[in-house]
Amino acid sequence: MQEMDMLNRLFRDEPINEDSLQQMKMGIMNQILAKPMDFQAKILRTQRRKWGLLLLALFLFAGIGFFSLIWFEGNWLVREYINILSAFMEDVKAFGRLRVGLELLWQQYVWSFLGIAFSWVLFDGIHHKMFIKD
């Protein structure tokens, strides 16, 4: 009550006793020091909240859009899915032949590739040990 009276006098431009004003300042400083405000944490919390709301709105919009697409164009989507799946199965057959060819090449040339890679790693390591000085 005394602080409110003092604040009322302060805003009415009435003179205030210097000791009372000093006590009020000390009381305010004690309150600030007892519960300091972490502004960086508040800023980070606000930014996280903003991005969280944006992400929530994005998910909500995507969900409503996907639901609308299925609701209104469901039959067309099923037909297109079947067409894409059949085309994919044709591609899988072609990839199967390609895979057999790659396996044949791998069986033929794997030891050559491994020999080249091993010698590269070995000689590169020797080269760096000879020229790096501590």
JSON list of C-alpha atoms in Angstrom, two decimals:
[
{"chain": "A", "resi": 1, "resn": "MET", "atom": "CA", "xyz": [0.00, 0.00, 0.00]},
{"chain": "A", "resi": 2, "resn": "GLN", "atom": "CA", "xyz": [2.84, 2.35, 0.80]},
{"chain": "A", "resi": 3, "resn": "GLU", "atom": "CA", "xyz": [4.41, 1.67, -2.63]},
{"chain": "A", "resi": 4, "resn": "MET", "atom": "CA", "xyz": [1.14, 2.42, -4.39]},
{"chain": "A", "resi": 5, "resn": "ASP", "atom": "CA", "xyz": [0.82, 5.67, -2.47]},
{"chain": "A", "resi": 6, "resn": "MET", "atom": "CA", "xyz": [4.38, 6.57, -3.40]},
{"chain": "A", "resi": 7, "resn": "LEU", "atom": "CA", "xyz": [3.78, 5.70, -7.06]},
{"chain": "A", "resi": 8, "resn": "ASN", "atom": "CA", "xyz": [0.62, 7.82, -7.08]},
{"chain": "A", "resi": 9, "resn": "ARG", "atom": "CA", "xyz": [2.60, 10.77, -5.72]},
{"chain": "A", "resi": 10, "resn": "LEU", "atom": "CA", "xyz": [5.36, 10.13, -8.22]},
{"chain": "A", "resi": 11, "resn": "PHE", "atom": "CA", "xyz": [2.98, 10.33, -11.19]},
{"chain": "A", "resi": 12, "resn": "ARG", "atom": "CA", "xyz": [1.22, 13.42, -9.81]},
{"chain": "A", "resi": 13, "resn": "ASP", "atom": "CA", "xyz": [4.54, 15.28, -9.60]},
{"chain": "A", "resi": 14, "resn": "GLU", "atom": "CA", "xyz": [4.33, 15.70, -5.88]},
{"chain": "A", "resi": 15, "resn": "PRO", "atom": "CA", "xyz": [7.60, 15.89, -4.00]},
{"chain": "A", "resi": 16, "resn": "ILE", "atom": "CA", "xyz": [8.75, 12.58, -2.47]},
{"chain": "A", "resi": 17, "resn": "ASN", "atom": "CA", "xyz": [11.05, 12.18, 0.47]},
{"chain": "A", "resi": 18, "resn": "GLU", "atom": "CA", "xyz": [14.52, 11.10, -0.72]},
{"chain": "A", "resi": 19, "resn": "ASP", "atom": "CA", "xyz": [14.75, 8.28, 1.83]},
{"chain": "A", "resi": 20, "resn": "SER", "atom": "CA", "xyz": [11.41, 6.85, 0.72]},
{"chain": "A", "resi": 21, "resn": "LEU", "atom": "CA", "xyz": [12.45, 7.05, -2.91]},
{"chain": "A", "resi": 22, "resn": "GLN", "atom": "CA", "xyz": [15.74, 5.32, -2.12]},
{"chain": "A", "resi": 23, "resn": "GLN", "atom": "CA", "xyz": [13.90, 2.57, -0.22]},
{"chain": "A", "resi": 24, "resn": "MET", "atom": "CA", "xyz": [11.57, 2.08, -3.18]},
{"chain": "A", "resi": 25, "resn": "LYS", "atom": "CA", "xyz": [14.54, 1.81, -5.56]},
{"chain": "A", "resi": 26, "resn": "MET", "atom": "CA", "xyz": [16.22, -0.71, -3.26]},
{"chain": "A", "resi": 27, "resn": "GLY", "atom": "CA", "xyz": [12.99, -2.73, -3.01]},
{"chain": "A", "resi": 28, "resn": "ILE", "atom": "CA", "xyz": [12.67, -2.82, -6.80]},
{"chain": "A", "resi": 29, "resn": "MET", "atom": "CA", "xyz": [16.33, -3.81, -7.19]},
{"chain": "A", "resi": 30, "resn": "ASN", "atom": "CA", "xyz": [15.95, -6.56, -4.57]},
{"chain": "A", "resi": 31, "resn": "GLN", "atom": "CA", "xyz": [12.93, -7.92, -6.44]},
{"chain": "A", "resi": 32, "resn": "ILE", "atom": "CA", "xyz": [14.88, -7.87, -9.71]},
{"chain": "A", "resi": 33, "resn": "LEU", "atom": "CA", "xyz": [17.89, -9.58, -8.15]},
{"chain": "A", "resi": 34, "resn": "ALA", "atom": "CA", "xyz": [15.70, -12.17, -6.39]},
{"chain": "A", "resi": 35, "resn": "LYS", "atom": "CA", "xyz": [14.05, -13.21, -9.69]},
{"chain": "A", "resi": 36, "resn": "PRO", "atom": "CA", "xyz": [16.28, -12.16, -12.60]},
{"chain": "A", "resi": 37, "resn": "MET", "atom": "CA", "xyz": [14.81, -12.19, -16.08]},
{"chain": "A", "resi": 38, "resn": "ASP", "atom": "CA", "xyz": [16.62, -14.32, -18.67]},
{"chain": "A", "resi": 39, "resn": "PHE", "atom": "CA", "xyz": [15.89, -12.43, -21.86]},
{"chain": "A", "resi": 40, "resn": "GLN", "atom": "CA", "xyz": [17.86, -14.81, -24.07]},
{"chain": "A", "resi": 41, "resn": "ALA", "atom": "CA", "xyz": [15.70, -17.71, -22.89]},
{"chain": "A", "resi": 42, "resn": "LYS", "atom": "CA", "xyz": [12.55, -15.69, -23.54]},
{"chain": "A", "resi": 43, "resn": "ILE", "atom": "CA", "xyz": [13.75, -14.82, -27.05]},
{"chain": "A", "resi": 44, "resn": "LEU", "atom": "CA", "xyz": [14.58, -18.46, -27.80]},
{"chain": "A", "resi": 45, "resn": "ARG", "atom": "CA", "xyz": [11.23, -19.61, -26.39]},
{"chain": "A", "resi": 46, "resn": "THR", "atom": "CA", "xyz": [9.42, -17.07, -28.57]},
{"chain": "A", "resi": 47, "resn": "GLN", "atom": "CA", "xyz": [11.33, -18.17, -31.65]},
{"chain": "A", "resi": 48, "resn": "ARG", "atom": "CA", "xyz": [10.65, -21.85, -30.93]},
{"chain": "A", "resi": 49, "resn": "ARG", "atom": "CA", "xyz": [6.99, -21.11, -30.38]},
{"chain": "A", "resi": 50, "resn": "LYS", "atom": "CA", "xyz": [6.83, -19.20, -33.68]},
{"chain": "A", "resi": 51, "resn": "TRP", "atom": "CA", "xyz": [8.48, -22.02, -35.64]},
{"chain": "A", "resi": 52, "resn": "GLY", "atom": "CA", "xyz": [6.36, -24.61, -33.84]},
{"chain": "A", "resi": 53, "resn": "LEU", "atom": "CA", "xyz": [3.17, -22.79, -34.80]},
{"chain": "A", "resi": 54, "resn": "LEU", "atom": "CA", "xyz": [4.40, -22.44, -38.36]},
{"chain": "A", "resi": 55, "resn": "LEU", "atom": "CA", "xyz": [5.17, -26.17, -38.52]},
{"chain": "A", "resi": 56, "resn": "LEU", "atom": "CA", "xyz": [1.80, -27.01, -37.00]},
{"chain": "A", "resi": 57, "resn": "ALA", "atom": "CA", "xyz": [0.05, -24.82, -39.58]},
{"chain": "A", "resi": 58, "resn": "LEU", "atom": "CA", "xyz": [2.06, -26.47, -42.35]},
{"chain": "A", "resi": 59, "resn": "PHE", "atom": "CA", "xyz": [1.11, -29.97, -41.16]},
{"chain": "A", "resi": 60, "resn": "LEU", "atom": "CA", "xyz": [-2.52, -28.93, -40.79]},
{"chain": "A", "resi": 61, "resn": "PHE", "atom": "CA", "xyz": [-2.58, -27.43, -44.30]},
{"chain": "A", "resi": 62, "resn": "ALA", "atom": "CA", "xyz": [-0.85, -30.50, -45.79]},
{"chain": "A", "resi": 63, "resn": "GLY", "atom": "CA", "xyz": [-3.25, -32.85, -44.00]},
{"chain": "A", "resi": 64, "resn": "ILE", "atom": "CA", "xyz": [-6.32, -30.96, -45.17]},
{"chain": "A", "resi": 65, "resn": "GLY", "atom": "CA", "xyz": [-4.91, -30.83, -48.71]},
{"chain": "A", "resi": 66, "resn": "PHE", "atom": "CA", "xyz": [-4.12, -34.54, -48.74]},
{"chain": "A", "resi": 67, "resn": "PHE", "atom": "CA", "xyz": [-7.56, -35.39, -47.33]},
{"chain": "A", "resi": 68, "resn": "SER", "atom": "CA", "xyz": [-9.24, -33.20, -49.97]},
{"chain": "A", "resi": 69, "resn": "LEU", "atom": "CA", "xyz": [-7.20, -34.82, -52.73]},
{"chain": "A", "resi": 70, "resn": "ILE", "atom": "CA", "xyz": [-8.19, -38.30, -51.60]},
{"chain": "A", "resi": 71, "resn": "TRP", "atom": "CA", "xyz": [-11.81, -37.31, -51.04]},
{"chain": "A", "resi": 72, "resn": "PHE", "atom": "CA", "xyz": [-12.36, -35.63, -54.41]},
{"chain": "A", "resi": 73, "resn": "GLU", "atom": "CA", "xyz": [-9.89, -37.43, -56.67]},
{"chain": "A", "resi": 74, "resn": "GLY", "atom": "CA", "xyz": [-9.64, -40.87, -55.03]},
{"chain": "A", "resi": 75, "resn": "ASN", "atom": "CA", "xyz": [-10.71, -42.94, -58.04]},
{"chain": "A", "resi": 76, "resn": "TRP", "atom": "CA", "xyz": [-8.32, -41.14, -60.37]},
{"chain": "A", "resi": 77, "resn": "LEU", "atom": "CA", "xyz": [-5.47, -41.63, -57.89]},
{"chain": "A", "resi": 78, "resn": "VAL", "atom": "CA", "xyz": [-6.11, -45.38, -57.69]},
{"chain": "A", "resi": 79, "resn": "ARG", "atom": "CA", "xyz": [-6.08, -45.69, -61.50]},
{"chain": "A", "resi": 80, "resn": "GLU", "atom": "CA", "xyz": [-2.86, -43.66, -61.75]},
{"chain": "A", "resi": 81, "resn": "TYR", "atom": "CA", "xyz": [-1.26, -45.68, -58.96]},
{"chain": "A", "resi": 82, "resn": "ILE", "atom": "CA", "xyz": [-2.03, -48.91, -60.80]},
{"chain": "A", "resi": 83, "resn": "ASN", "atom": "CA", "xyz": [-0.57, -47.47, -64.03]},
{"chain": "A", "resi": 84, "resn": "ILE", "atom": "CA", "xyz": [2.60, -46.33, -62.25]},
{"chain": "A", "resi": 85, "resn": "LEU", "atom": "CA", "xyz": [2.94, -49.67, -60.48]},
{"chain": "A", "resi": 86, "resn": "SER", "atom": "CA", "xyz": [2.68, -51.61, -63.74]},
{"chain": "A", "resi": 87, "resn": "ALA", "atom": "CA", "xyz": [5.27, -49.33, -65.40]},
{"chain": "A", "resi": 88, "resn": "PHE", "atom": "CA", "xyz": [7.53, -49.84, -62.38]},
{"chain": "A", "resi": 89, "resn": "MET", "atom": "CA", "xyz": [7.23, -53.59, -62.67]},
{"chain": "A", "resi": 90, "resn": "GLU", "atom": "CA", "xyz": [8.36, -53.34, -66.30]},
{"chain": "A", "resi": 91, "resn": "ASP", "atom": "CA", "xyz": [11.35, -51.28, -65.15]},
{"chain": "A", "resi": 92, "resn": "VAL", "atom": "CA", "xyz": [12.14, -53.84, -62.47]},
{"chain": "A", "resi": 93, "resn": "LYS", "atom": "CA", "xyz": [12.47, -56.51, -65.14]},
{"chain": "A", "resi": 94, "resn": "ALA", "atom": "CA", "xyz": [14.93, -54.31, -67.03]},
{"chain": "A", "resi": 95, "resn": "PHE", "atom": "CA", "xyz": [16.83, -53.58, -63.80]},
{"chain": "A", "resi": 96, "resn": "GLY", "atom": "CA", "xyz": [16.99, -57.30, -63.12]},
{"chain": "A", "resi": 97, "resn": "ARG", "atom": "CA", "xyz": [18.85, -57.84, -66.40]},
{"chain": "A", "resi": 98, "resn": "LEU", "atom": "CA", "xyz": [21.13, -54.91, -65.62]},
{"chain": "A", "resi": 99, "resn": "ARG", "atom": "CA", "xyz": [21.85, -56.34, -62.17]},
{"chain": "A", "resi": 100, "resn": "VAL", "atom": "CA", "xyz": [22.87, -59.69, -63.69]},
{"chain": "A", "resi": 101, "resn": "GLY", "atom": "CA", "xyz": [25.26, -57.88, -66.03]},
{"chain": "A", "resi": 102, "resn": "LEU", "atom": "CA", "xyz": [26.78, -55.87, -63.20]},
{"chain": "A", "resi": 103, "resn": "GLU", "atom": "CA", "xyz": [27.26, -59.00, -61.10]},
{"chain": "A", "resi": 104, "resn": "LEU", "atom": "CA", "xyz": [29.10, -60.62, -64.01]},
{"chain": "A", "resi": 105, "resn": "LEU", "atom": "CA", "xyz": [31.38, -57.59, -64.37]},
{"chain": "A", "resi": 106, "resn": "TRP", "atom": "CA", "xyz": [31.96, -57.54, -60.60]},
{"chain": "A", "resi": 107, "resn": "GLN", "atom": "CA", "xyz": [33.02, -61.18, -60.61]},
{"chain": "A", "resi": 108, "resn": "GLN", "atom": "CA", "xyz": [35.40, -60.57, -63.48]},
{"chain": "A", "resi": 109, "resn": "TYR", "atom": "CA", "xyz": [37.12, -57.39, -62.32]},
{"chain": "A", "resi": 110, "resn": "VAL", "atom": "CA", "xyz": [36.75, -57.18, -58.52]},
{"chain": "A", "resi": 111, "resn": "TRP", "atom": "CA", "xyz": [40.31, -58.38, -57.75]},
{"chain": "A", "resi": 112, "resn": "SER", "atom": "CA", "xyz": [41.81, -55.85, -60.15]},
{"chain": "A", "resi": 113, "resn": "PHE", "atom": "CA", "xyz": [39.88, -52.99, -58.56]},
{"chain": "A", "resi": 114, "resn": "LEU", "atom": "CA", "xyz": [40.79, -54.14, -55.06]},
{"chain": "A", "resi": 115, "resn": "GLY", "atom": "CA", "xyz": [44.47, -54.42, -56.00]},
{"chain": "A", "resi": 116, "resn": "ILE", "atom": "CA", "xyz": [44.53, -50.91, -57.43]},
{"chain": "A", "resi": 117, "resn": "ALA", "atom": "CA", "xyz": [42.72, -49.48, -54.40]},
{"chain": "A", "resi": 118, "resn": "PHE", "atom": "CA", "xyz": [45.02, -51.30, -51.96]},
{"chain": "A", "resi": 119, "resn": "SER", "atom": "CA", "xyz": [48.18, -50.11, -53.70]},
{"chain": "A", "resi": 120, "resn": "TRP", "atom": "CA", "xyz": [46.83, -46.54, -53.89]},
{"chain": "A", "resi": 121, "resn": "VAL", "atom": "CA", "xyz": [46.12, -46.46, -50.14]},
{"chain": "A", "resi": 122, "resn": "LEU", "atom": "CA", "xyz": [49.48, -48.08, -49.31]},
{"chain": "A", "resi": 123, "resn": "PHE", "atom": "CA", "xyz": [51.65, -45.81, -51.45]},
{"chain": "A", "resi": 124, "resn": "ASP", "atom": "CA", "xyz": [49.70, -42.68, -50.53]},
{"chain": "A", "resi": 125, "resn": "GLY", "atom": "CA", "xyz": [50.27, -43.46, -46.84]},
{"chain": "A", "resi": 126, "resn": "ILE", "atom": "CA", "xyz": [53.99, -44.03, -47.43]},
{"chain": "A", "resi": 127, "resn": "HIS", "atom": "CA", "xyz": [54.22, -40.81, -49.40]},
{"chain": "A", "resi": 128, "resn": "HIS", "atom": "CA", "xyz": [52.62, -38.75, -46.63]},
{"chain": "A", "resi": 129, "resn": "LYS", "atom": "CA", "xyz": [54.79, -40.32, -43.92]},
{"chain": "A", "resi": 130, "resn": "MET", "atom": "CA", "xyz": [57.94, -39.42, -45.81]},
{"chain": "A", "resi": 131, "resn": "PHE", "atom": "CA", "xyz": [57.09, -35.75, -46.38]},
{"chain": "A", "resi": 132, "resn": "ILE", "atom": "CA", "xyz": [55.20, -34.74, -43.22]},
{"chain": "A", "resi": 133, "resn": "LYS", "atom": "CA", "xyz": [57.55, -33.38, -40.57]},
{"chain": "A", "resi": 134, "resn": "ASP", "atom": "CA", "xyz": [56.47, -32.61, -37.00]}
]
